[in-house]
Amino acid sequence: MKYDVIAIGNAVMDVIAPVDEYFLSEMAIQKGIMQLVELERAEMLYHAMGEHRQIPGGSVANTMAGCSNLGLKTAFIGKVADDAVGRAYVEGTEAAGTHCPNAPEREARLPSSRSMIFVSRDGERSMNTYLGISSEVGPKDVPEDVCNEARILFLEGYLYDKDKGKQAFETAARLTRNAGGMAGIALSDPFCVDRHRGDFRKLVKELDYVIGNEHEWKSLYQTDDLSTALEKAAGDSGLIVCTRSGHDVAIVRGNDHAQVPVKEVKPVDATGAGDQFAAGFLYGLATGKDLATSGRMGCVAAGEVISHYGARPETDLKELFRKEGLL
């Protein structure tokens, strides 16, 4: 196979700037949450940011960056416009080792997507996201040759918000699985699960693996009891993973169960923890590691990313795995 892991999701440029409380108040930015914004507000905030840095982002794109850091061959299927942000997104993604098979779209109706991330002095991140063209990804954007050459496909739940995104999912999963690969999904967030519960319940039964946190699993099965949710999930899916912030990770594949302990790390910035957990776990899956080792790899990768600002690893994850005795 040409690729170890490929992903399909939102191509969102992260634009990060340090700010004070006064700036947040003046710009009417709600602290510590993620808000979707329209183009006019996005442009206003973008130009008001002052000194900032840009890093290609988006949940599963961040996961691909982690997989690339680990030496896996990766590709990211997403949609950007042929504008300054879109071109920088592709260049930055390729430079980090992940192939972008889709060129920036020249006659795009919408600009490239971006998330303006305002970091206050206490480390809180206030995110204002303009989805733009990335949420327009559809089945025509799915390259057959890439899916046919992939060992593992990773899907982003957020794309289910539009029918064409859902169709892109289904196309990519069908192509990958028909060629002998595995396809799985990240549930993305509890609100996403609430919006698409019926579809996600169906996907849990159809796909090869599903990764979610405790809130997403409880939302999916509409219960306040995590044990009940995971019992139902394990009956529906071949492989489920449940992360719980600061607590053991539960992984179930048939009769094979693993409880993976989590080392406590004081977070500098918790953004990207789930994305990098997925990167470490998928690395274990792609290289034939057992469930406990794969889960531990996910925890180590998540621990690295929350130790600094930004949603992508800044150190050699393989070296961290070696220090933990995982390689």
PDB file of N, CA and C in Angstrom, residues 247-321:
ATOM      1  N   HIS A 247      -8.356  10.132  32.725  1.00  0.00           N
ATOM      2  CA  HIS A 247      -8.670   8.799  33.258  1.00  0.00           C
ATOM      3  C   HIS A 247      -8.312   7.723  32.237  1.00  0.00           C
ATOM      4  N   ASP A 248      -8.388   6.462  32.673  1.00  0.00           N
ATOM      5  CA  ASP A 248      -8.038   5.340  31.804  1.00  0.00           C
ATOM      6  C   ASP A 248      -8.786   5.382  30.479  1.00  0.00           C
ATOM      7  N   VAL A 249      -8.113   4.945  29.434  1.00  0.00           N
ATOM      8  CA  VAL A 249      -8.734   4.786  28.115  1.00  0.00           C
ATOM      9  C   VAL A 249      -9.248   3.361  27.998  1.00  0.00           C
ATOM     10  N   ALA A 250     -10.471   3.196  27.545  1.00  0.00           N
ATOM     11  CA  ALA A 250     -11.057   1.863  27.359  1.00  0.00           C
ATOM     12  C   ALA A 250     -11.050   1.514  25.867  1.00  0.00           C
ATOM     13  N   ILE A 251     -10.531   0.320  25.546  1.00  0.00           N
ATOM     14  CA  ILE A 251     -10.488  -0.150  24.162  1.00  0.00           C
ATOM     15  C   ILE A 251     -11.048  -1.570  24.131  1.00  0.00           C
ATOM     16  N   VAL A 252     -11.967  -1.805  23.206  1.00  0.00           N
ATOM     17  CA  VAL A 252     -12.593  -3.132  23.109  1.00  0.00           C
ATOM     18  C   VAL A 252     -12.606  -3.586  21.652  1.00  0.00           C
ATOM     19  N   ARG A 253     -12.089  -4.805  21.428  1.00  0.00           N
ATOM     20  CA  ARG A 253     -12.189  -5.455  20.117  1.00  0.00           C
ATOM     21  C   ARG A 253     -12.604  -6.901  20.356  1.00  0.00           C
ATOM     22  N   GLY A 254     -13.899  -7.159  20.143  1.00  0.00           N
ATOM     23  CA  GLY A 254     -14.422  -8.498  20.412  1.00  0.00           C
ATOM     24  C   GLY A 254     -14.246  -8.849  21.885  1.00  0.00           C
ATOM     25  N   ASN A 255     -13.549  -9.958  22.155  1.00  0.00           N
ATOM     26  CA  ASN A 255     -13.296 -10.374  23.535  1.00  0.00           C
ATOM     27  C   ASN A 255     -12.025  -9.766  24.110  1.00  0.00           C
ATOM     28  N   ASP A 256     -11.333  -8.977  23.305  1.00  0.00           N
ATOM     29  CA  ASP A 256     -10.074  -8.357  23.722  1.00  0.00           C
ATOM     30  C   ASP A 256     -10.361  -6.980  24.332  1.00  0.00           C
ATOM     31  N   HIS A 257     -10.089  -6.824  25.614  1.00  0.00           N
ATOM     32  CA  HIS A 257     -10.349  -5.561  26.316  1.00  0.00           C
ATOM     33  C   HIS A 257      -9.034  -5.001  26.840  1.00  0.00           C
ATOM     34  N   ALA A 258      -8.872  -3.686  26.779  1.00  0.00           N
ATOM     35  CA  ALA A 258      -7.691  -3.038  27.354  1.00  0.00           C
ATOM     36  C   ALA A 258      -8.118  -1.790  28.117  1.00  0.00           C
ATOM     37  N   GLN A 259      -7.591  -1.632  29.313  1.00  0.00           N
ATOM     38  CA  GLN A 259      -7.751  -0.395  30.095  1.00  0.00           C
ATOM     39  C   GLN A 259      -6.368   0.236  30.160  1.00  0.00           C
ATOM     40  N   VAL A 260      -6.230   1.378  29.537  1.00  0.00           N
ATOM     41  CA  VAL A 260      -4.909   2.003  29.409  1.00  0.00           C
ATOM     42  C   VAL A 260      -4.791   3.163  30.395  1.00  0.00           C
ATOM     43  N   PRO A 261      -3.845   3.080  31.350  1.00  0.00           N
ATOM     44  CA  PRO A 261      -3.700   4.168  32.320  1.00  0.00           C
ATOM     45  C   PRO A 261      -3.151   5.431  31.668  1.00  0.00           C
ATOM     46  N   VAL A 262      -3.576   6.575  32.183  1.00  0.00           N
ATOM     47  CA  VAL A 262      -3.141   7.872  31.657  1.00  0.00           C
ATOM     48  C   VAL A 262      -2.266   8.554  32.697  1.00  0.00           C
ATOM     49  N   LYS A 263      -1.078   8.995  32.291  1.00  0.00           N
ATOM     50  CA  LYS A 263      -0.211   9.752  33.196  1.00  0.00           C
ATOM     51  C   LYS A 263      -0.695  11.190  33.253  1.00  0.00           C
ATOM     52  N   GLU A 264      -0.741  11.723  34.457  1.00  0.00           N
ATOM     53  CA  GLU A 264      -1.239  13.089  34.610  1.00  0.00           C
ATOM     54  C   GLU A 264      -0.207  14.089  34.106  1.00  0.00           C
ATOM     55  N   VAL A 265      -0.650  14.961  33.212  1.00  0.00           N
ATOM     56  CA  VAL A 265       0.205  16.024  32.672  1.00  0.00           C
ATOM     57  C   VAL A 265      -0.550  17.331  32.854  1.00  0.00           C
ATOM     58  N   LYS A 266       0.105  18.343  33.449  1.00  0.00           N
ATOM     59  CA  LYS A 266      -0.551  19.638  33.591  1.00  0.00           C
ATOM     60  C   LYS A 266      -0.596  20.302  32.215  1.00  0.00           C
ATOM     61  N   PRO A 267      -1.800  20.518  31.661  1.00  0.00           N
ATOM     62  CA  PRO A 267      -1.868  21.033  30.299  1.00  0.00           C
ATOM     63  C   PRO A 267      -1.513  22.507  30.188  1.00  0.00           C
ATOM     64  N   VAL A 268      -0.713  22.819  29.170  1.00  0.00           N
ATOM     65  CA  VAL A 268      -0.470  24.208  28.793  1.00  0.00           C
ATOM     66  C   VAL A 268      -1.600  24.636  27.863  1.00  0.00           C
ATOM     67  N   ASP A 269      -2.008  23.700  26.998  1.00  0.00           N
ATOM     68  CA  ASP A 269      -3.059  23.967  26.009  1.00  0.00           C
ATOM     69  C   ASP A 269      -3.651  22.610  25.626  1.00  0.00           C
ATOM     70  N   ALA A 270      -4.891  22.380  26.021  1.00  0.00           N
ATOM     71  CA  ALA A 270      -5.500  21.059  25.827  1.00  0.00           C
ATOM     72  C   ALA A 270      -5.956  20.792  24.394  1.00  0.00           C
ATOM     73  N   THR A 271      -5.922  21.828  23.541  1.00  0.00           N
ATOM     74  CA  THR A 271      -6.369  21.650  22.158  1.00  0.00           C
ATOM     75  C   THR A 271      -5.502  20.620  21.452  1.00  0.00           C
ATOM     76  N   GLY A 272      -6.142  19.720  20.720  1.00  0.00           N
ATOM     77  CA  GLY A 272      -5.395  18.733  19.944  1.00  0.00           C
ATOM     78  C   GLY A 272      -5.142  17.426  20.664  1.00  0.00           C
ATOM     79  N   ALA A 273      -5.544  17.344  21.934  1.00  0.00           N
ATOM     80  CA  ALA A 273      -5.289  16.107  22.688  1.00  0.00           C
ATOM     81  C   ALA A 273      -5.958  14.907  22.023  1.00  0.00           C
ATOM     82  N   GLY A 274      -7.233  15.068  21.656  1.00  0.00           N
ATOM     83  CA  GLY A 274      -7.944  13.970  21.001  1.00  0.00           C
ATOM     84  C   GLY A 274      -7.372  13.644  19.629  1.00  0.00           C
ATOM     85  N   ASP A 275      -6.968  14.681  18.891  1.00  0.00           N
ATOM     86  CA  ASP A 275      -6.407  14.478  17.549  1.00  0.00           C
ATOM     87  C   ASP A 275      -5.111  13.676  17.627  1.00  0.00           C
ATOM     88  N   GLN A 276      -4.270  14.023  18.608  1.00  0.00           N
ATOM     89  CA  GLN A 276      -2.983  13.327  18.702  1.00  0.00           C
ATOM     90  C   GLN A 276      -3.102  11.970  19.392  1.00  0.00           C
ATOM     91  N   PHE A 277      -4.099  11.824  20.272  1.00  0.00           N
ATOM     92  CA  PHE A 277      -4.369  10.460  20.773  1.00  0.00           C
ATOM     93  C   PHE A 277      -4.658   9.552  19.584  1.00  0.00           C
ATOM     94  N   ALA A 278      -5.504  10.039  18.660  1.00  0.00           N
ATOM     95  CA  ALA A 278      -5.850   9.244  17.478  1.00  0.00           C
ATOM     96  C   ALA A 278      -4.612   8.923  16.652  1.00  0.00           C
ATOM     97  N   ALA A 279      -3.691   9.882  16.522  1.00  0.00           N
ATOM     98  CA  ALA A 279      -2.465   9.640  15.747  1.00  0.00           C
ATOM     99  C   ALA A 279      -1.649   8.503  16.352  1.00  0.00           C
ATOM    100  N   GLY A 280      -1.453   8.559  17.665  1.00  0.00           N
ATOM    101  CA  GLY A 280      -0.686   7.500  18.321  1.00  0.00           C
ATOM    102  C   GLY A 280      -1.375   6.154  18.226  1.00  0.00           C
ATOM    103  N   PHE A 281      -2.688   6.167  18.441  1.00  0.00           N
ATOM    104  CA  PHE A 281      -3.448   4.910  18.365  1.00  0.00           C
ATOM    105  C   PHE A 281      -3.405   4.323  16.954  1.00  0.00           C
ATOM    106  N   LEU A 282      -3.591   5.172  15.936  1.00  0.00           N
ATOM    107  CA  LEU A 282      -3.572   4.686  14.555  1.00  0.00           C
ATOM    108  C   LEU A 282      -2.187   4.181  14.154  1.00  0.00           C
ATOM    109  N   TYR A 283      -1.153   4.793  14.718  1.00  0.00           N
ATOM    110  CA  TYR A 283       0.200   4.284  14.471  1.00  0.00           C
ATOM    111  C   TYR A 283       0.310   2.846  14.992  1.00  0.00           C
ATOM    112  N   GLY A 284      -0.197   2.629  16.207  1.00  0.00           N
ATOM    113  CA  GLY A 284      -0.170   1.274  16.760  1.00  0.00           C
ATOM    114  C   GLY A 284      -0.963   0.302  15.913  1.00  0.00           C
ATOM    115  N   LEU A 285      -2.137   0.753  15.460  1.00  0.00           N
ATOM    116  CA  LEU A 285      -2.995  -0.088  14.617  1.00  0.00           C
ATOM    117  C   LEU A 285      -2.308  -0.417  13.293  1.00  0.00           C
ATOM    118  N   ALA A 286      -1.676   0.598  12.686  1.00  0.00           N
ATOM    119  CA  ALA A 286      -1.029   0.417  11.378  1.00  0.00           C
ATOM    120  C   ALA A 286       0.202  -0.471  11.446  1.00  0.00           C
ATOM    121  N   THR A 287       0.836  -0.517  12.620  1.00  0.00           N
ATOM    122  CA  THR A 287       2.075  -1.294  12.745  1.00  0.00           C
ATOM    123  C   THR A 287       1.876  -2.595  13.519  1.00  0.00           C
ATOM    124  N   GLY A 288       0.608  -2.976  13.711  1.00  0.00           N
ATOM    125  CA  GLY A 288       0.315  -4.293  14.279  1.00  0.00           C
ATOM    126  C   GLY A 288       0.518  -4.432  15.775  1.00  0.00           C
ATOM    127  N   LYS A 289       0.483  -3.334  16.511  1.00  0.00           N
ATOM    128  CA  LYS A 289       0.650  -3.414  17.965  1.00  0.00           C
ATOM    129  C   LYS A 289      -0.646  -3.889  18.624  1.00  0.00           C
ATOM    130  N   ASP A 290      -0.526  -4.429  19.852  1.00  0.00           N
ATOM    131  CA  ASP A 290      -1.726  -4.862  20.562  1.00  0.00           C
ATOM    132  C   ASP A 290      -2.501  -3.638  21.057  1.00  0.00           C
ATOM    133  N   LEU A 291      -3.723  -3.868  21.537  1.00  0.00           N
ATOM    134  CA  LEU A 291      -4.595  -2.764  21.914  1.00  0.00           C
ATOM    135  C   LEU A 291      -4.001  -1.903  23.028  1.00  0.00           C
ATOM    136  N   ALA A 292      -3.435  -2.541  24.045  1.00  0.00           N
ATOM    137  CA  ALA A 292      -2.896  -1.788  25.177  1.00  0.00           C
ATOM    138  C   ALA A 292      -1.735  -0.904  24.734  1.00  0.00           C
ATOM    139  N   THR A 293      -0.857  -1.439  23.893  1.00  0.00           N
ATOM    140  CA  THR A 293       0.287  -0.656  23.403  1.00  0.00           C
ATOM    141  C   THR A 293      -0.189   0.484  22.513  1.00  0.00           C
ATOM    142  N   SER A 294      -1.152   0.196  21.636  1.00  0.00           N
ATOM    143  CA  SER A 294      -1.694   1.239  20.756  1.00  0.00           C
ATOM    144  C   SER A 294      -2.326   2.363  21.576  1.00  0.00           C
ATOM    145  N   GLY A 295      -3.073   1.980  22.601  1.00  0.00           N
ATOM    146  CA  GLY A 295      -3.695   2.977  23.470  1.00  0.00           C
ATOM    147  C   GLY A 295      -2.671   3.796  24.222  1.00  0.00           C
ATOM    148  N   ARG A 296      -1.632   3.139  24.701  1.00  0.00           N
ATOM    149  CA  ARG A 296      -0.565   3.861  25.419  1.00  0.00           C
ATOM    150  C   ARG A 296       0.130   4.847  24.484  1.00  0.00           C
ATOM    151  N   MET A 297       0.350   4.419  23.233  1.00  0.00           N
ATOM    152  CA  MET A 297       0.950   5.324  22.240  1.00  0.00           C
ATOM    153  C   MET A 297       0.082   6.558  22.043  1.00  0.00           C
ATOM    154  N   GLY A 298      -1.234   6.348  21.999  1.00  0.00           N
ATOM    155  CA  GLY A 298      -2.159   7.475  21.888  1.00  0.00           C
ATOM    156  C   GLY A 298      -2.031   8.422  23.061  1.00  0.00           C
ATOM    157  N   CYS A 299      -1.917   7.868  24.268  1.00  0.00           N
ATOM    158  CA  CYS A 299      -1.806   8.698  25.474  1.00  0.00           C
ATOM    159  C   CYS A 299      -0.505   9.500  25.497  1.00  0.00           C
ATOM    160  N   VAL A 300       0.587   8.870  25.064  1.00  0.00           N
ATOM    161  CA  VAL A 300       1.877   9.576  25.032  1.00  0.00           C
ATOM    162  C   VAL A 300       1.829  10.727  24.029  1.00  0.00           C
ATOM    163  N   ALA A 301       1.235  10.474  22.850  1.00  0.00           N
ATOM    164  CA  ALA A 301       1.119  11.527  21.831  1.00  0.00           C
ATOM    165  C   ALA A 301       0.237  12.673  22.333  1.00  0.00           C
ATOM    166  N   ALA A 302      -0.856  12.332  23.009  1.00  0.00           N
ATOM    167  CA  ALA A 302      -1.745  13.367  23.563  1.00  0.00           C
ATOM    168  C   ALA A 302      -1.030  14.160  24.654  1.00  0.00           C
ATOM    169  N   GLY A 303      -0.255  13.459  25.482  1.00  0.00           N
ATOM    170  CA  GLY A 303       0.495  14.122  26.548  1.00  0.00           C
ATOM    171  C   GLY A 303       1.505  15.117  26.006  1.00  0.00           C
ATOM    172  N   GLU A 304       2.118  14.777  24.865  1.00  0.00           N
ATOM    173  CA  GLU A 304       3.091  15.695  24.251  1.00  0.00           C
ATOM    174  C   GLU A 304       2.413  16.964  23.773  1.00  0.00           C
ATOM    175  N   VAL A 305       1.259  16.814  23.098  1.00  0.00           N
ATOM    176  CA  VAL A 305       0.653  17.996  22.469  1.00  0.00           C
ATOM    177  C   VAL A 305       0.049  18.954  23.486  1.00  0.00           C
ATOM    178  N   ILE A 306      -0.391  18.457  24.638  1.00  0.00           N
ATOM    179  CA  ILE A 306      -0.963  19.377  25.632  1.00  0.00           C
ATOM    180  C   ILE A 306       0.121  20.059  26.475  1.00  0.00           C
ATOM    181  N   SER A 307       1.386  19.700  26.241  1.00  0.00           N
ATOM    182  CA  SER A 307       2.487  20.309  26.992  1.00  0.00           C
ATOM    183  C   SER A 307       2.959  21.622  26.364  1.00  0.00           C
ATOM    184  N   HIS A 308       2.351  22.007  25.219  1.00  0.00           N
ATOM    185  CA  HIS A 308       2.733  23.253  24.544  1.00  0.00           C
ATOM    186  C   HIS A 308       1.525  23.794  23.794  1.00  0.00           C
ATOM    187  N   TYR A 309       1.627  25.016  23.297  1.00  0.00           N
ATOM    188  CA  TYR A 309       0.553  25.591  22.498  1.00  0.00           C
ATOM    189  C   TYR A 309       0.529  24.953  21.119  1.00  0.00           C
ATOM    190  N   GLY A 310      -0.680  24.833  20.559  1.00  0.00           N
ATOM    191  CA  GLY A 310      -0.816  24.271  19.221  1.00  0.00           C
ATOM    192  C   GLY A 310      -1.305  22.844  19.269  1.00  0.00           C
ATOM    193  N   ALA A 311      -1.910  22.408  18.154  1.00  0.00           N
ATOM    194  CA  ALA A 311      -2.576  21.105  18.118  1.00  0.00           C
ATOM    195  C   ALA A 311      -1.746  20.018  17.431  1.00  0.00           C
ATOM    196  N   ARG A 312      -0.460  20.327  17.161  1.00  0.00           N
ATOM    197  CA  ARG A 312       0.388  19.353  16.475  1.00  0.00           C
ATOM    198  C   ARG A 312       1.658  19.098  17.280  1.00  0.00           C
ATOM    199  N   PRO A 313       2.237  17.898  17.170  1.00  0.00           N
ATOM    200  CA  PRO A 313       3.434  17.593  17.966  1.00  0.00           C
ATOM    201  C   PRO A 313       4.631  18.451  17.577  1.00  0.00           C
ATOM    202  N   GLU A 314       5.445  18.770  18.582  1.00  0.00           N
ATOM    203  CA  GLU A 314       6.642  19.573  18.347  1.00  0.00           C
ATOM    204  C   GLU A 314       7.918  18.802  18.651  1.00  0.00           C
ATOM    205  N   THR A 315       7.779  17.563  19.108  1.00  0.00           N
ATOM    206  CA  THR A 315       8.950  16.727  19.359  1.00  0.00           C
ATOM    207  C   THR A 315       8.790  15.415  18.598  1.00  0.00           C
ATOM    208  N   ASP A 316       9.838  14.607  18.588  1.00  0.00           N
ATOM    209  CA  ASP A 316       9.837  13.320  17.891  1.00  0.00           C
ATOM    210  C   ASP A 316       9.028  12.310  18.722  1.00  0.00           C
ATOM    211  N   LEU A 317       7.816  11.991  18.263  1.00  0.00           N
ATOM    212  CA  LEU A 317       6.947  11.092  19.033  1.00  0.00           C
ATOM    213  C   LEU A 317       7.537   9.690  19.154  1.00  0.00           C
ATOM    214  N   LYS A 318       8.223   9.243  18.113  1.00  0.00           N
ATOM    215  CA  LYS A 318       8.831   7.900  18.178  1.00  0.00           C
ATOM    216  C   LYS A 318       9.847   7.823  19.311  1.00  0.00           C
ATOM    217  N   GLU A 319      10.607   8.908  19.482  1.00  0.00           N
ATOM    218  CA  GLU A 319      11.598   8.941  20.556  1.00  0.00           C
ATOM    219  C   GLU A 319      10.898   8.864  21.917  1.00  0.00           C
ATOM    220  N   LEU A 320       9.767   9.540  22.049  1.00  0.00           N
ATOM    221  CA  LEU A 320       8.980   9.458  23.282  1.00  0.00           C
ATOM    222  C   LEU A 320       8.481   8.030  23.506  1.00  0.00           C
ATOM    223  N   PHE A 321       8.043   7.385  22.427  1.00  0.00           N
ATOM    224  CA  PHE A 321       7.585   5.990  22.531  1.00  0.00           C
ATOM    225  C   PHE A 321       8.717   5.082  23.011  1.00  0.00           C
TER     226      PHE A 321
END
